[in-house]
mmCIF file with all atom_site columns, C-alpha atoms in Angstrom:
data_model
loop_
_atom_site.group_PDB
_atom_site.id
_atom_site.type_symbol
_atom_site.label_atom_id
_atom_site.label_alt_id
_atom_site.label_comp_id
_atom_site.label_asym_id
_atom_site.label_entity_id
_atom_site.label_seq_id
_atom_site.pdbx_PDB_ins_code
_atom_site.Cartn_x
_atom_site.Cartn_y
_atom_site.Cartn_z
_atom_site.occupancy
_atom_site.B_iso_or_equiv
_atom_site.pdbx_formal_charge
_atom_site.auth_seq_id
_atom_site.auth_comp_id
_atom_site.auth_asym_id
_atom_site.auth_atom_id
_atom_site.pdbx_PDB_model_num
ATOM 1   C CA . UNK A 1 1   ? 43.387 233.313 140.426 1.00 0.00 ? 1   UNK A CA 1
ATOM 2   C CA . UNK A 1 2   ? 41.404 230.740 138.506 1.00 0.00 ? 2   UNK A CA 1
ATOM 3   C CA . UNK A 1 3   ? 41.052 231.690 134.793 1.00 0.00 ? 3   UNK A CA 1
ATOM 4   C CA . UNK A 1 4   ? 39.390 230.307 131.471 1.00 0.00 ? 4   UNK A CA 1
ATOM 5   C CA . UNK A 1 5   ? 41.143 230.535 128.201 1.00 0.00 ? 5   UNK A CA 1
ATOM 6   C CA . UNK A 1 6   ? 39.432 230.191 124.800 1.00 0.00 ? 6   UNK A CA 1
ATOM 7   C CA . UNK A 1 7   ? 41.469 228.423 122.166 1.00 0.00 ? 7   UNK A CA 1
ATOM 8   C CA . UNK A 1 8   ? 40.461 229.028 118.450 1.00 0.00 ? 8   UNK A CA 1
ATOM 9   C CA . UNK A 1 9   ? 42.052 228.488 115.048 1.00 0.00 ? 9   UNK A CA 1
ATOM 10  C CA . UNK A 1 10  ? 40.979 228.240 111.459 1.00 0.00 ? 10  UNK A CA 1
ATOM 11  C CA . UNK A 1 11  ? 44.242 228.087 109.554 1.00 0.00 ? 11  UNK A CA 1
ATOM 12  C CA . UNK A 1 12  ? 47.072 225.419 109.453 1.00 0.00 ? 12  UNK A CA 1
ATOM 13  C CA . UNK A 1 13  ? 46.608 222.464 111.656 1.00 0.00 ? 13  UNK A CA 1
ATOM 14  C CA . UNK A 1 14  ? 44.471 223.721 114.669 1.00 0.00 ? 14  UNK A CA 1
ATOM 15  C CA . UNK A 1 15  ? 44.624 220.430 116.603 1.00 0.00 ? 15  UNK A CA 1
ATOM 16  C CA . UNK A 1 16  ? 48.366 220.597 116.612 1.00 0.00 ? 16  UNK A CA 1
ATOM 17  C CA . UNK A 1 17  ? 48.352 224.204 117.297 1.00 0.00 ? 17  UNK A CA 1
ATOM 18  C CA . UNK A 1 18  ? 46.188 223.579 120.401 1.00 0.00 ? 18  UNK A CA 1
ATOM 19  C CA . UNK A 1 19  ? 48.358 220.694 121.695 1.00 0.00 ? 19  UNK A CA 1
ATOM 20  C CA . UNK A 1 20  ? 51.432 222.909 121.481 1.00 0.00 ? 20  UNK A CA 1
ATOM 21  C CA . UNK A 1 21  ? 49.638 225.791 123.056 1.00 0.00 ? 21  UNK A CA 1
ATOM 22  C CA . UNK A 1 22  ? 48.421 223.698 126.044 1.00 0.00 ? 22  UNK A CA 1
ATOM 23  C CA . UNK A 1 23  ? 51.921 222.411 126.553 1.00 0.00 ? 23  UNK A CA 1
ATOM 24  C CA . UNK A 1 24  ? 53.254 226.072 126.384 1.00 0.00 ? 24  UNK A CA 1
ATOM 25  C CA . UNK A 1 25  ? 50.512 227.190 128.884 1.00 0.00 ? 25  UNK A CA 1
ATOM 26  C CA . UNK A 1 26  ? 51.207 224.327 131.166 1.00 0.00 ? 26  UNK A CA 1
ATOM 27  C CA . UNK A 1 27  ? 54.977 225.188 131.234 1.00 0.00 ? 27  UNK A CA 1
ATOM 28  C CA . UNK A 1 28  ? 54.451 228.797 132.172 1.00 0.00 ? 28  UNK A CA 1
ATOM 29  C CA . UNK A 1 29  ? 55.810 229.695 135.626 1.00 0.00 ? 29  UNK A CA 1
ATOM 30  C CA . UNK A 1 30  ? 52.897 230.228 138.046 1.00 0.00 ? 30  UNK A CA 1
ATOM 31  C CA . UNK A 1 31  ? 50.338 228.511 135.952 1.00 0.00 ? 31  UNK A CA 1
ATOM 32  C CA . UNK A 1 32  ? 48.688 225.064 136.455 1.00 0.00 ? 32  UNK A CA 1
ATOM 33  C CA . UNK A 1 33  ? 46.580 223.723 133.755 1.00 0.00 ? 33  UNK A CA 1
ATOM 34  C CA . UNK A 1 34  ? 43.419 222.062 135.308 1.00 0.00 ? 34  UNK A CA 1
ATOM 35  C CA . UNK A 1 35  ? 41.230 220.898 132.456 1.00 0.00 ? 35  UNK A CA 1
ATOM 36  C CA . UNK A 1 36  ? 40.422 221.167 128.814 1.00 0.00 ? 36  UNK A CA 1
ATOM 37  C CA . UNK A 1 37  ? 37.057 220.860 126.978 1.00 0.00 ? 37  UNK A CA 1
ATOM 38  C CA . UNK A 1 38  ? 36.440 218.770 123.941 1.00 0.00 ? 38  UNK A CA 1
ATOM 39  C CA . UNK A 1 39  ? 37.202 220.156 120.613 1.00 0.00 ? 39  UNK A CA 1
ATOM 40  C CA . UNK A 1 40  ? 34.396 221.963 118.702 1.00 0.00 ? 40  UNK A CA 1
ATOM 41  C CA . UNK A 1 41  ? 33.886 223.122 115.171 1.00 0.00 ? 41  UNK A CA 1
ATOM 42  C CA . UNK A 1 42  ? 31.990 226.358 114.400 1.00 0.00 ? 42  UNK A CA 1
ATOM 43  C CA . UNK A 1 43  ? 31.325 228.697 111.557 1.00 0.00 ? 43  UNK A CA 1
ATOM 44  C CA . UNK A 1 44  ? 33.191 232.035 111.718 1.00 0.00 ? 44  UNK A CA 1
ATOM 45  C CA . UNK A 1 45  ? 31.358 234.674 113.799 1.00 0.00 ? 45  UNK A CA 1
ATOM 46  C CA . UNK A 1 46  ? 32.212 238.212 112.608 1.00 0.00 ? 46  UNK A CA 1
ATOM 47  C CA . UNK A 1 47  ? 35.103 236.763 110.774 1.00 0.00 ? 47  UNK A CA 1
ATOM 48  C CA . UNK A 1 48  ? 36.134 235.204 107.483 1.00 0.00 ? 48  UNK A CA 1
ATOM 49  C CA . UNK A 1 49  ? 37.699 232.031 106.377 1.00 0.00 ? 49  UNK A CA 1
ATOM 50  C CA . UNK A 1 50  ? 37.168 228.312 106.899 1.00 0.00 ? 50  UNK A CA 1
ATOM 51  C CA . UNK A 1 51  ? 35.311 226.969 109.979 1.00 0.00 ? 51  UNK A CA 1
ATOM 52  C CA . UNK A 1 52  ? 37.123 227.431 113.320 1.00 0.00 ? 52  UNK A CA 1
ATOM 53  C CA . UNK A 1 53  ? 38.086 224.652 115.905 1.00 0.00 ? 53  UNK A CA 1
ATOM 54  C CA . UNK A 1 54  ? 37.581 225.807 119.420 1.00 0.00 ? 54  UNK A CA 1
ATOM 55  C CA . UNK A 1 55  ? 38.018 224.639 122.954 1.00 0.00 ? 55  UNK A CA 1
ATOM 56  C CA . UNK A 1 56  ? 38.407 226.128 126.572 1.00 0.00 ? 56  UNK A CA 1
ATOM 57  C CA . UNK A 1 57  ? 40.965 225.371 129.121 1.00 0.00 ? 57  UNK A CA 1
ATOM 58  C CA . UNK A 1 58  ? 40.780 226.270 132.826 1.00 0.00 ? 58  UNK A CA 1
ATOM 59  C CA . UNK A 1 59  ? 43.824 227.075 134.767 1.00 0.00 ? 59  UNK A CA 1
ATOM 60  C CA . UNK A 1 60  ? 45.099 228.210 138.096 1.00 0.00 ? 60  UNK A CA 1
ATOM 61  C CA . UNK A 1 61  ? 47.587 230.976 138.047 1.00 0.00 ? 61  UNK A CA 1
ATOM 62  C CA . UNK A 1 62  ? 49.623 233.271 140.477 1.00 0.00 ? 62  UNK A CA 1
ATOM 63  C CA . UNK A 1 63  ? 50.241 235.693 137.504 1.00 0.00 ? 63  UNK A CA 1
ATOM 64  C CA . UNK A 1 64  ? 48.308 238.861 137.006 1.00 0.00 ? 64  UNK A CA 1
ATOM 65  C CA . UNK A 1 65  ? 45.688 238.837 134.306 1.00 0.00 ? 65  UNK A CA 1
ATOM 66  C CA . UNK A 1 66  ? 47.789 241.417 132.314 1.00 0.00 ? 66  UNK A CA 1
ATOM 67  C CA . UNK A 1 67  ? 50.892 239.055 132.660 1.00 0.00 ? 67  UNK A CA 1
ATOM 68  C CA . UNK A 1 68  ? 48.918 236.100 131.692 1.00 0.00 ? 68  UNK A CA 1
ATOM 69  C CA . UNK A 1 69  ? 47.471 237.866 128.609 1.00 0.00 ? 69  UNK A CA 1
ATOM 70  C CA . UNK A 1 70  ? 51.006 238.942 127.519 1.00 0.00 ? 70  UNK A CA 1
ATOM 71  C CA . UNK A 1 71  ? 52.224 235.268 127.880 1.00 0.00 ? 71  UNK A CA 1
ATOM 72  C CA . UNK A 1 72  ? 49.304 234.061 125.826 1.00 0.00 ? 72  UNK A CA 1
ATOM 73  C CA . UNK A 1 73  ? 50.005 236.502 123.172 1.00 0.00 ? 73  UNK A CA 1
ATOM 74  C CA . UNK A 1 74  ? 53.582 235.328 123.051 1.00 0.00 ? 74  UNK A CA 1
ATOM 75  C CA . UNK A 1 75  ? 52.395 231.732 122.608 1.00 0.00 ? 75  UNK A CA 1
ATOM 76  C CA . UNK A 1 76  ? 50.076 232.949 119.679 1.00 0.00 ? 76  UNK A CA 1
ATOM 77  C CA . UNK A 1 77  ? 53.097 234.741 118.062 1.00 0.00 ? 77  UNK A CA 1
ATOM 78  C CA . UNK A 1 78  ? 55.175 231.550 118.325 1.00 0.00 ? 78  UNK A CA 1
ATOM 79  C CA . UNK A 1 79  ? 52.391 229.691 116.623 1.00 0.00 ? 79  UNK A CA 1
ATOM 80  C CA . UNK A 1 80  ? 52.529 232.112 113.722 1.00 0.00 ? 80  UNK A CA 1
ATOM 81  C CA . UNK A 1 81  ? 49.639 234.384 114.675 1.00 0.00 ? 81  UNK A CA 1
ATOM 82  C CA . UNK A 1 82  ? 49.357 237.516 112.566 1.00 0.00 ? 82  UNK A CA 1
ATOM 83  C CA . UNK A 1 83  ? 46.881 240.376 112.994 1.00 0.00 ? 83  UNK A CA 1
ATOM 84  C CA . UNK A 1 84  ? 46.514 242.009 109.613 1.00 0.00 ? 84  UNK A CA 1
ATOM 85  C CA . UNK A 1 85  ? 43.029 243.122 110.271 1.00 0.00 ? 85  UNK A CA 1
ATOM 86  C CA . UNK A 1 86  ? 40.428 242.640 113.069 1.00 0.00 ? 86  UNK A CA 1
ATOM 87  C CA . UNK A 1 87  ? 39.140 239.003 113.079 1.00 0.00 ? 87  UNK A CA 1
ATOM 88  C CA . UNK A 1 88  ? 41.444 237.838 110.403 1.00 0.00 ? 88  UNK A CA 1
ATOM 89  C CA . UNK A 1 89  ? 41.746 234.066 109.903 1.00 0.00 ? 89  UNK A CA 1
ATOM 90  C CA . UNK A 1 90  ? 44.278 232.706 112.443 1.00 0.00 ? 90  UNK A CA 1
ATOM 91  C CA . UNK A 1 91  ? 46.629 229.875 113.253 1.00 0.00 ? 91  UNK A CA 1
ATOM 92  C CA . UNK A 1 92  ? 45.964 230.266 116.978 1.00 0.00 ? 92  UNK A CA 1
ATOM 93  C CA . UNK A 1 93  ? 43.830 232.569 119.113 1.00 0.00 ? 93  UNK A CA 1
ATOM 94  C CA . UNK A 1 94  ? 44.164 232.454 122.853 1.00 0.00 ? 94  UNK A CA 1
ATOM 95  C CA . UNK A 1 95  ? 41.491 234.688 124.616 1.00 0.00 ? 95  UNK A CA 1
ATOM 96  C CA . UNK A 1 96  ? 41.370 235.289 128.316 1.00 0.00 ? 96  UNK A CA 1
ATOM 97  C CA . UNK A 1 97  ? 37.747 234.902 128.826 1.00 0.00 ? 97  UNK A CA 1
ATOM 98  C CA . UNK A 1 98  ? 37.130 235.150 132.542 1.00 0.00 ? 98  UNK A CA 1
ATOM 99  C CA . UNK A 1 99  ? 38.957 235.142 135.778 1.00 0.00 ? 99  UNK A CA 1
ATOM 100 C CA . UNK A 1 100 ? 38.054 234.845 139.532 1.00 0.00 ? 100 UNK A CA 1
ATOM 101 C CA . UNK A 1 101 ? 40.142 235.566 142.614 1.00 0.00 ? 101 UNK A CA 1
ATOM 102 C CA . UNK A 1 102 ? 40.940 233.128 145.305 1.00 0.00 ? 102 UNK A CA 1
ATOM 103 C CA . UNK A 1 103 ? 37.524 233.783 147.022 1.00 0.00 ? 103 UNK A CA 1
ATOM 104 C CA . UNK A 1 104 ? 35.608 233.180 143.652 1.00 0.00 ? 104 UNK A CA 1
ATOM 105 C CA . UNK A 1 105 ? 34.957 236.708 142.932 1.00 0.00 ? 105 UNK A CA 1
ATOM 106 C CA . UNK A 1 106 ? 34.885 237.707 139.265 1.00 0.00 ? 106 UNK A CA 1
ATOM 107 C CA . UNK A 1 107 ? 37.760 240.013 138.174 1.00 0.00 ? 107 UNK A CA 1
ATOM 108 C CA . UNK A 1 108 ? 36.551 242.959 136.207 1.00 0.00 ? 108 UNK A CA 1
ATOM 109 C CA . UNK A 1 109 ? 39.044 244.780 134.131 1.00 0.00 ? 109 UNK A CA 1
ATOM 110 C CA . UNK A 1 110 ? 38.758 247.409 131.496 1.00 0.00 ? 110 UNK A CA 1
ATOM 111 C CA . UNK A 1 111 ? 42.162 248.614 130.082 1.00 0.00 ? 111 UNK A CA 1
ATOM 112 C CA . UNK A 1 112 ? 43.529 249.305 126.564 1.00 0.00 ? 112 UNK A CA 1
ATOM 113 C CA . UNK A 1 113 ? 44.921 245.761 126.425 1.00 0.00 ? 113 UNK A CA 1
ATOM 114 C CA . UNK A 1 114 ? 42.443 243.745 128.473 1.00 0.00 ? 114 UNK A CA 1
ATOM 115 C CA . UNK A 1 115 ? 38.747 243.543 129.156 1.00 0.00 ? 115 UNK A CA 1
ATOM 116 C CA . UNK A 1 116 ? 37.435 240.876 131.789 1.00 0.00 ? 116 UNK A CA 1
ATOM 117 C CA . UNK A 1 117 ? 35.048 239.258 131.378 1.00 0.00 ? 117 UNK A CA 1
ATOM 118 C CA . UNK A 1 118 ? 35.671 238.942 127.611 1.00 0.00 ? 118 UNK A CA 1
ATOM 119 C CA . UNK A 1 119 ? 33.151 241.444 126.163 1.00 0.00 ? 119 UNK A CA 1
ATOM 120 C CA . UNK A 1 120 ? 31.678 239.079 123.595 1.00 0.00 ? 120 UNK A CA 1
ATOM 121 C CA . UNK A 1 121 ? 31.838 235.721 125.228 1.00 0.00 ? 121 UNK A CA 1
ATOM 122 C CA . UNK A 1 122 ? 28.194 235.718 126.497 1.00 0.00 ? 122 UNK A CA 1
ATOM 123 C CA . UNK A 1 123 ? 26.933 235.783 122.989 1.00 0.00 ? 123 UNK A CA 1
ATOM 124 C CA . UNK A 1 124 ? 29.183 233.156 121.316 1.00 0.00 ? 124 UNK A CA 1
ATOM 125 C CA . UNK A 1 125 ? 28.282 229.486 121.230 1.00 0.00 ? 125 UNK A CA 1
ATOM 126 C CA . UNK A 1 126 ? 31.932 228.528 120.279 1.00 0.00 ? 126 UNK A CA 1
ATOM 127 C CA . UNK A 1 127 ? 32.922 229.854 123.728 1.00 0.00 ? 127 UNK A CA 1
ATOM 128 C CA . UNK A 1 128 ? 29.846 228.951 125.731 1.00 0.00 ? 128 UNK A CA 1
ATOM 129 C CA . UNK A 1 129 ? 29.653 225.271 124.598 1.00 0.00 ? 129 UNK A CA 1
ATOM 130 C CA . UNK A 1 130 ? 33.149 224.264 125.653 1.00 0.00 ? 130 UNK A CA 1
ATOM 131 C CA . UNK A 1 131 ? 32.835 226.316 128.795 1.00 0.00 ? 131 UNK A CA 1
ATOM 132 C CA . UNK A 1 132 ? 29.619 224.662 129.762 1.00 0.00 ? 132 UNK A CA 1
ATOM 133 C CA . UNK A 1 133 ? 31.292 221.238 129.253 1.00 0.00 ? 133 UNK A CA 1
ATOM 134 C CA . UNK A 1 134 ? 34.007 221.937 131.863 1.00 0.00 ? 134 UNK A CA 1
ATOM 135 C CA . UNK A 1 135 ? 32.074 224.347 134.215 1.00 0.00 ? 135 UNK A CA 1
ATOM 136 C CA . UNK A 1 136 ? 28.368 224.145 133.692 1.00 0.00 ? 136 UNK A CA 1
ATOM 137 C CA . UNK A 1 137 ? 27.484 226.050 136.836 1.00 0.00 ? 137 UNK A CA 1
ATOM 138 C CA . UNK A 1 138 ? 29.793 229.083 135.876 1.00 0.00 ? 138 UNK A CA 1
ATOM 139 C CA . UNK A 1 139 ? 28.152 232.481 135.435 1.00 0.00 ? 139 UNK A CA 1
ATOM 140 C CA . UNK A 1 140 ? 29.305 235.341 133.180 1.00 0.00 ? 140 UNK A CA 1
ATOM 141 C CA . UNK A 1 141 ? 29.061 238.433 135.376 1.00 0.00 ? 141 UNK A CA 1
ATOM 142 C CA . UNK A 1 142 ? 26.295 240.814 134.191 1.00 0.00 ? 142 UNK A CA 1
ATOM 143 C CA . UNK A 1 143 ? 24.929 238.188 131.842 1.00 0.00 ? 143 UNK A CA 1
ATOM 144 C CA . UNK A 1 144 ? 23.932 235.044 133.577 1.00 0.00 ? 144 UNK A CA 1
ATOM 145 C CA . UNK A 1 145 ? 24.699 231.361 133.631 1.00 0.00 ? 145 UNK A CA 1
ATOM 146 C CA . UNK A 1 146 ? 26.807 229.762 130.912 1.00 0.00 ? 146 UNK A CA 1
ATOM 147 C CA . UNK A 1 147 ? 23.949 227.230 130.430 1.00 0.00 ? 147 UNK A CA 1
ATOM 148 C CA . UNK A 1 148 ? 21.366 230.027 129.942 1.00 0.00 ? 148 UNK A CA 1
ATOM 149 C CA . UNK A 1 149 ? 23.580 231.951 127.582 1.00 0.00 ? 149 UNK A CA 1
ATOM 150 C CA . UNK A 1 150 ? 24.331 228.908 125.496 1.00 0.00 ? 150 UNK A CA 1
ATOM 151 C CA . UNK A 1 151 ? 20.580 228.130 125.206 1.00 0.00 ? 151 UNK A CA 1
ATOM 152 C CA . UNK A 1 152 ? 20.071 231.714 123.742 1.00 0.00 ? 152 UNK A CA 1
ATOM 153 C CA . UNK A 1 153 ? 22.673 230.921 120.997 1.00 0.00 ? 153 UNK A CA 1
ATOM 154 C CA . UNK A 1 154 ? 20.497 228.524 119.052 1.00 0.00 ? 154 UNK A CA 1
ATOM 155 C CA . UNK A 1 155 ? 21.169 230.144 115.713 1.00 0.00 ? 155 UNK A CA 1
ATOM 156 C CA . UNK A 1 156 ? 25.005 229.390 115.868 1.00 0.00 ? 156 UNK A CA 1
ATOM 157 C CA . UNK A 1 157 ? 26.016 226.068 114.588 1.00 0.00 ? 157 UNK A CA 1
ATOM 158 C CA . UNK A 1 158 ? 28.601 224.269 116.741 1.00 0.00 ? 158 UNK A CA 1
ATOM 159 C CA . UNK A 1 159 ? 29.534 220.595 116.718 1.00 0.00 ? 159 UNK A CA 1
ATOM 160 C CA . UNK A 1 160 ? 31.562 218.606 119.180 1.00 0.00 ? 160 UNK A CA 1
ATOM 161 C CA . UNK A 1 161 ? 34.049 216.680 117.164 1.00 0.00 ? 161 UNK A CA 1
ATOM 162 C CA . UNK A 1 162 ? 36.631 215.044 119.449 1.00 0.00 ? 162 UNK A CA 1
ATOM 163 C CA . UNK A 1 163 ? 38.733 215.347 122.499 1.00 0.00 ? 163 UNK A CA 1
ATOM 164 C CA . UNK A 1 164 ? 41.953 217.073 123.476 1.00 0.00 ? 164 UNK A CA 1
ATOM 165 C CA . UNK A 1 165 ? 44.467 215.552 125.864 1.00 0.00 ? 165 UNK A CA 1
ATOM 166 C CA . UNK A 1 166 ? 46.068 217.325 128.617 1.00 0.00 ? 166 UNK A CA 1
ATOM 167 C CA . UNK A 1 167 ? 49.872 217.705 128.218 1.00 0.00 ? 167 UNK A CA 1
ATOM 168 C CA . UNK A 1 168 ? 52.072 215.221 130.009 1.00 0.00 ? 168 UNK A CA 1
ATOM 169 C CA . UNK A 1 169 ? 52.580 216.325 133.574 1.00 0.00 ? 169 UNK A CA 1
ATOM 170 C CA . UNK A 1 170 ? 49.242 218.125 133.862 1.00 0.00 ? 170 UNK A CA 1
ATOM 171 C CA . UNK A 1 171 ? 46.766 216.864 136.439 1.00 0.00 ? 171 UNK A CA 1
ATOM 172 C CA . UNK A 1 172 ? 44.305 214.303 135.181 1.00 0.00 ? 172 UNK A CA 1
#
């Protein structure tokens, strides 16, 4: 399976949290980190607190989507993520955005713990801009191409502010 993971944070030191999260993701058995977008800053959407930093990583994985989500949530918890209320400010947010099988067919999952594709990714510039950077031809099932969806998010301010390095040992 190929999957895309959204990284976000607006508390603490997001750049350090992202670096640690990427190292933890790359160290997961059955996961190979392929690439990471640049770092972006965006205002909170349906949330409170300071601006967010965001990025998107693409991975290959032999894990099931549910097992991958469980591992991502453990990484969040290790980074001090708390969930006192919906969309609370956070030290680290790792969202499983989209996944495709070995033939490139999108996985569609609706369960109490996981919805794929992510139900709001098609309307959020903070997901679409970094996603368009690493996979501009990608389409969000049922919604259209990432580039078209990003063009429709003109009212959402987002700024590319830097780069993130892949952890040591990850492919270039």
